[in-house]
């Protein structure tokens, strides 16, 4: 079989910060046109790995390459071809959003106004606001627009949805799926299983700086049943929905104080479920995310069953 050169390659990366902290012998490869999820809880080593890929830090041992170029010392070459979204976007004070975006465009020597306007519109961002008055979510959206505005072929995104509100998270996830369809190569870190599951072809799991497993997303079958938490406008509505009966869904739990109902829905019965909900004013609606913790629990169970899939294999 023909060996494809990966766009991003991390080989036996070690960064030892002492006291068991850091990244220990992580190897991943991201190939052209794929969306690769780098999944792990807080402190797992995701940002450390990504900073090495961008060439900001020197490995204790091992290596990271982008386009076959050793990362360390070549950040400028990498940044010229990669859209990078840092975990904690630092936006210089004293600029407004537009000033920041212009600065980034000038650094790259490229302006694509059409693309920029599309992104501002998609993420509903007003770039004229002063950066110091922006919320964390707005700053992140600004950094997202900056990372995507010159339409780079490769995207490296460190926890891109953190700080975004639930609707914007969904917008972003759909956007990533579209970008992938347009042929982009994407590395995305996250601690949220469901967003990685929704966007990525391949997923690596990291925990305590160590690589736990790499697997193809298509091998992970989400259950037939999805769980949602719906917040209603009034307690009466919540109660009425809670008491309602349907083949499509089953109400599980009601929190009267918060006007929230937890409901299990068969994935092939979404439409009937949404039809039923359309009779109520809904305040909030979210899928209860399948957490990494759930995954670990299932992964380490003796049977190694994962929502009906047995034996998620560790790739050696
Ligand atoms: N510059 C640093 N100096 C010392 N320890 C660090 C440094 N950067 C990260 N760490 C530690 O390395 C571990 C991994 O951090 P990080 O890569 O930021 O995790 P994640 O992005 O997955 O939340 C954490 O224990 C963190 O405290
Ligand atoms: Mg991080």
Coordinates of C-alpha atoms and ligand atoms in Angstrom, one line a residue:
X1 CA 0.0 0.0 0.0
X2 CA 1.2 3.5 -0.8
X3 CA 2.4 5.4 2.2
X4 CA 0.8 8.8 2.4
X5 CA 2.8 11.5 4.1
X6 CA 0.7 13.0 6.9
X7 CA 0.1 16.7 6.9
X8 CA 0.6 16.8 10.6
X9 CA 2.8 14.2 12.3
X10 CA 3.6 13.8 15.9
X11 CA 6.2 11.1 16.6
X12 CA 6.9 10.0 20.2
X13 CA 6.6 13.5 21.5
X14 CA 7.7 13.9 25.0
X15 CA 7.5 17.2 27.0
X16 CA 8.3 16.7 30.6
X17 CA 7.3 19.6 32.8
X18 CA 8.2 17.5 35.9
X19 CA 5.9 16.1 38.6
X20 CA 4.3 13.8 36.0
X21 CA 3.0 16.7 34.0
X22 CA 3.4 17.1 30.3
X23 CA 3.1 14.9 27.3
X24 CA 4.7 11.4 27.3
X25 CA 5.3 9.5 24.0
X26 CA 2.4 10.7 22.0
X27 CA 2.2 9.8 18.3
X28 CA -0.5 10.9 16.0
X29 CA -0.8 11.5 12.2
X30 CA -3.3 13.7 10.5
X31 CA -3.7 13.0 6.8
X32 CA -4.9 15.3 4.0
X33 CA -8.7 15.9 4.0
X34 CA -9.4 14.4 7.3
X35 CA -10.8 15.8 10.5
X36 CA -8.8 14.5 13.4
X37 CA -10.1 14.8 17.0
X38 CA -7.7 15.1 19.9
X39 CA -9.8 14.3 22.9
X40 CA -8.9 14.5 26.5
X41 CA -10.0 16.0 29.8
X42 CA -8.5 19.2 31.1
X43 CA -4.8 19.0 31.8
X44 CA -4.4 15.9 29.6
X45 CA -1.8 17.6 27.4
X46 CA -3.8 18.8 24.4
X47 CA -2.6 22.4 24.3
X48 CA 1.0 21.3 25.0
X49 CA 0.9 18.9 22.0
X50 CA -0.6 21.6 19.8
X51 CA 1.9 24.2 20.9
X52 CA 4.6 21.8 19.8
X53 CA 2.9 21.2 16.5
X54 CA 2.9 25.0 15.9
X55 CA 6.6 25.1 16.8
X56 CA 6.3 27.3 19.9
X57 CA 7.9 24.8 22.2
X58 CA 10.9 22.5 21.8
X59 CA 10.2 18.8 22.6
X60 CA 12.1 17.1 25.4
X61 CA 12.3 14.3 22.8
X62 CA 10.5 13.1 19.8
X63 CA 9.3 15.4 17.0
X64 CA 6.4 17.2 15.4
X65 CA 6.2 18.0 11.7
X66 CA 3.8 19.9 9.6
X67 CA 4.0 19.5 5.8
X68 CA 7.1 17.4 6.5
X69 CA 8.8 20.4 8.1
X70 CA 10.1 20.1 11.7
X71 CA 7.9 22.4 13.7
X72 CA 10.3 23.9 16.2
X73 CA 11.9 27.0 14.7
X74 CA 9.6 27.1 11.8
X75 CA 6.4 28.7 13.3
X76 CA 6.4 31.3 10.6
X77 CA 6.3 28.8 7.7
X78 CA 3.6 26.8 9.5
X79 CA 1.5 29.9 10.2
X80 CA 1.7 30.9 6.6
X81 CA -0.3 27.8 5.6
X82 CA -2.3 26.9 8.7
X83 CA -5.3 28.5 10.4
X84 CA -4.5 28.3 14.1
X85 CA -6.9 28.9 16.9
X86 CA -5.1 29.0 20.2
X87 CA -6.7 27.5 23.4
X88 CA -6.6 31.0 25.0
X89 CA -6.7 33.5 22.2
X90 CA -4.7 36.6 23.1
X91 CA -6.0 39.6 21.4
X92 CA -4.0 42.8 21.9
X93 CA -5.8 45.4 23.9
X94 CA -6.4 48.8 22.3
X95 CA -7.7 47.3 19.1
X96 CA -11.3 46.8 18.1
X97 CA -12.3 43.6 16.3
X98 CA -11.8 45.1 12.9
X99 CA -8.4 46.4 13.8
X100 CA -7.4 43.0 15.0
X101 CA -8.6 41.3 11.8
X102 CA -6.9 43.9 9.6
X103 CA -3.6 43.3 11.5
X104 CA -3.9 39.6 11.0
X105 CA -4.7 40.1 7.3
X106 CA -1.6 42.4 6.9
X107 CA 0.6 39.8 8.6
X108 CA -0.5 37.3 6.0
X109 CA -0.4 39.8 3.2
X110 CA -3.8 38.6 2.1
X111 CA -7.4 39.9 2.1
X112 CA -10.4 38.0 1.2
X113 CA -13.3 40.4 2.1
X114 CA -16.0 38.1 0.8
X115 CA -14.8 35.3 3.0
X116 CA -14.4 37.6 6.0
X117 CA -17.9 39.0 5.7
X118 CA -19.3 35.5 5.3
X119 CA -17.6 34.4 8.6
X120 CA -18.7 37.6 10.5
X121 CA -22.2 36.9 9.4
X122 CA -22.1 33.2 10.2
X123 CA -20.8 33.8 13.7
X124 CA -22.9 36.9 14.2
X125 CA -19.9 38.9 15.2
X126 CA -19.8 42.7 15.4
X127 CA -16.1 43.4 14.8
X128 CA -16.4 47.1 15.7
X129 CA -16.7 46.4 19.4
X130 CA -13.6 47.2 21.5
X131 CA -11.7 44.0 22.3
X132 CA -11.5 44.8 26.1
X133 CA -15.3 44.9 26.2
X134 CA -15.8 41.6 24.4
X135 CA -16.9 38.5 26.3
X136 CA -14.8 35.4 26.2
X137 CA -17.2 34.0 23.7
X138 CA -16.9 37.0 21.4
X139 CA -13.1 37.0 21.7
X140 CA -13.1 33.4 20.7
X141 CA -15.4 34.1 17.8
X142 CA -13.0 36.8 16.7
X143 CA -10.1 34.4 16.9
X144 CA -12.2 31.8 14.9
X145 CA -12.8 34.4 12.2
X146 CA -9.1 35.3 12.1
X147 CA -8.1 31.6 11.8
X148 CA -10.5 31.0 9.0
X149 CA -10.6 34.2 7.0
X150 CA -7.9 33.5 4.5
X151 CA -9.3 30.1 3.8
X152 CA -6.2 28.0 4.8
X153 CA -6.0 24.4 3.7
X154 CA -5.1 23.2 7.2
X155 CA -6.8 24.1 10.5
X156 CA -5.4 23.5 13.9
X157 CA -8.0 24.3 16.5
X158 CA -7.5 24.1 20.3
X159 CA -10.8 23.6 22.0
X160 CA -12.6 25.9 19.5
X161 CA -16.0 25.8 21.1
X162 CA -15.1 26.5 24.7
X163 CA -16.7 29.8 25.7
X164 CA -19.3 29.7 22.9
X165 CA -22.9 29.6 23.8
X166 CA -24.8 26.3 22.9
X167 CA -26.2 27.7 19.7
X168 CA -22.9 29.0 18.5
X169 CA -21.3 25.6 19.4
X170 CA -23.8 24.0 17.0
X171 CA -23.1 26.6 14.3
X172 CA -19.4 26.0 14.7
X173 CA -19.8 22.2 14.5
X174 CA -21.8 22.5 11.3
X175 CA -19.2 24.9 9.9
X176 CA -16.4 22.4 10.6
X177 CA -18.4 19.6 8.8
X178 CA -18.7 22.0 5.8
X179 CA -15.0 22.9 5.9
X180 CA -14.2 19.2 5.9
X181 CA -16.4 18.7 2.9
X182 CA -14.5 21.5 1.2
X183 CA -11.4 19.4 1.5
X184 CA -9.8 21.0 4.6
X185 CA -7.5 19.1 6.9
X186 CA -8.4 19.7 10.4
X187 CA -6.9 18.9 13.8
X188 CA -9.3 19.8 16.6
X189 CA -8.8 19.3 20.3
X190 CA -11.7 19.0 22.7
X191 CA -12.8 17.6 26.0
X192 CA -16.4 17.1 24.7
X193 CA -17.0 13.7 23.2
X194 CA -20.1 14.7 21.3
X195 CA -18.5 17.5 19.3
X196 CA -15.6 15.3 18.3
X197 CA -18.0 12.5 17.4
X198 CA -20.0 14.9 15.2
X199 CA -17.1 16.2 13.2
X200 CA -14.1 13.9 13.2
X201 CA -13.1 10.9 11.1
X202 CA -10.4 9.7 13.5
X203 CA -10.0 10.3 17.2
X204 CA -7.1 10.0 19.5
X205 CA -7.6 10.0 23.2
X206 CA -5.1 11.4 25.6
X207 CA -5.2 11.2 29.4
X208 CA -2.5 12.4 31.9
X209 CA -0.2 13.1 29.0
X210 CA -0.4 9.6 27.7
X211 CA -1.9 8.4 24.5
X212 CA -4.8 6.0 25.4
X213 CA -6.2 5.0 22.0
X214 CA -6.8 6.1 18.4
X215 CA -9.8 4.9 16.5
X216 CA -12.0 5.7 13.6
X217 CA -15.2 7.6 14.6
X218 CA -17.3 5.4 12.3
X219 CA -16.4 2.4 14.5
X220 CA -18.1 4.1 17.4
X221 CA -21.8 3.7 17.2
X222 CA -23.7 6.2 19.1
X223 CA -26.6 4.5 20.7
X224 CA -30.0 4.4 19.1
X225 CA -31.2 6.7 21.8
X226 CA -30.2 10.3 22.4
X227 CA -30.9 12.1 25.6
X228 CA -32.0 15.7 25.6
X229 CA -32.7 18.3 28.3
X230 CA -35.4 20.7 27.3
X231 CA -36.2 23.9 29.3
X232 CA -39.7 25.2 28.9
X233 CA -41.1 28.7 29.4
X234 CA -43.3 27.7 32.3
X235 CA -43.7 25.0 34.8
X236 CA -47.1 24.1 33.4
X237 CA -45.6 23.4 30.0
X238 CA -42.8 21.4 31.5
X239 CA -45.4 19.3 33.4
X240 CA -47.7 18.9 30.4
X241 CA -44.8 17.7 28.2
X242 CA -43.5 15.4 31.0
X243 CA -47.0 13.8 31.1
X244 CA -47.3 13.4 27.3
X245 CA -47.0 10.0 25.8
X246 CA -45.4 9.1 22.5
X247 CA -43.7 6.2 20.6
X248 CA -41.0 8.6 19.6
X249 CA -39.7 9.6 23.0
X250 CA -39.9 8.9 26.6
X251 CA -39.8 11.6 29.3
X252 CA -37.4 10.6 32.1
X253 CA -37.2 13.3 34.6
X254 CA -38.6 16.7 35.5
X255 CA -37.0 19.5 37.4
X256 CA -39.9 21.7 38.2
X257 CA -37.7 24.4 39.7
X258 CA -35.8 24.8 36.5
X259 CA -38.7 23.9 34.2
X260 CA -36.5 21.3 32.6
X261 CA -37.5 17.9 31.3
X262 CA -35.0 15.1 30.4
X263 CA -36.2 13.0 27.5
X264 CA -34.9 10.0 25.7
X265 CA -35.5 10.1 21.9
X266 CA -35.0 7.3 19.4
X267 CA -32.7 8.7 16.8
X268 CA -34.9 7.5 14.0
X269 CA -37.9 9.3 15.5
X270 CA -36.5 12.8 15.7
X271 CA -39.2 14.3 13.5
X272 CA -42.1 13.2 15.7
X273 CA -40.1 14.5 18.7
X274 CA -39.5 17.9 17.2
X275 CA -43.2 18.1 16.1
X276 CA -44.3 17.5 19.6
X277 CA -41.9 20.2 20.9
X278 CA -43.1 22.7 18.4
X279 CA -46.3 23.1 20.4
X280 CA -44.4 24.7 23.2
X281 CA -42.2 27.8 23.6
X282 CA -38.8 26.3 24.3
X283 CA -36.2 28.3 26.3
X284 CA -33.3 25.9 26.0
X285 CA -32.6 22.7 24.3
X286 CA -29.5 20.6 24.6
X287 CA -28.3 17.1 23.9
X288 CA -26.9 15.6 27.0
X289 CA -23.3 15.1 25.9
X290 CA -21.8 11.7 25.9
X291 CA -18.8 12.6 28.1
X292 CA -15.3 11.4 27.9
X293 CA -15.8 10.0 31.4
X294 CA -18.6 7.8 30.0
X295 CA -16.2 6.7 27.3
X296 CA -13.4 5.9 29.8
X297 CA -15.8 4.0 32.0
X298 CA -16.9 1.8 29.1
X299 CA -13.4 1.5 27.8
X300 CA -12.0 0.2 31.0
X301 CA -14.9 -2.1 31.7
X302 CA -13.9 -5.7 31.4
X303 CA -16.3 -6.3 28.5
X304 CA -15.0 -3.2 26.7
X305 CA -18.5 -2.5 25.4
X306 CA -19.2 0.9 24.2
X307 CA -22.9 1.5 23.5
X308 CA -23.2 -1.8 21.9
X309 CA -19.8 -1.8 20.2
X310 CA -17.4 -4.2 21.7
X311 CA -13.7 -4.0 21.6
X312 CA -12.7 -0.6 20.5
X313 CA -9.2 -1.5 19.7
X314 CA -6.1 0.3 20.6
X315 CA -4.1 1.1 17.5
X316 CA -0.5 0.2 17.9
Ligands
LIG1 N1 4.5 25.8 30.5 C1 4.2 24.8 31.4 N2 4.9 24.6 32.5 C2 4.6 23.7 33.4 N3 3.6 22.8 33.3 C3 2.8 23.0 32.2 C4 3.0 24.0 31.2 N4 2.1 23.9 30.3 C5 1.2 22.9 30.7 N5 1.7 22.3 31.8 C6 1.0 21.2 32.5 O1 1.0 20.1 31.6 C7 -0.3 19.4 31.7 C8 -1.0 19.5 30.4 O2 -1.5 20.8 30.2 P1 -2.2 21.2 28.8 O3 -1.5 20.8 27.7 O4 -2.5 22.7 28.9 O5 -3.6 20.4 29.0 P2 -5.0 20.5 28.2 O6 -4.8 21.5 27.0 O7 -5.3 19.1 27.7 O8 -6.0 21.0 29.2 C9 -1.0 20.1 32.9 O9 -0.8 19.4 34.0 C10 -0.4 21.5 32.9 O10 -0.5 22.0 34.2
LIG2 MG1 -5.8 23.2 26.6

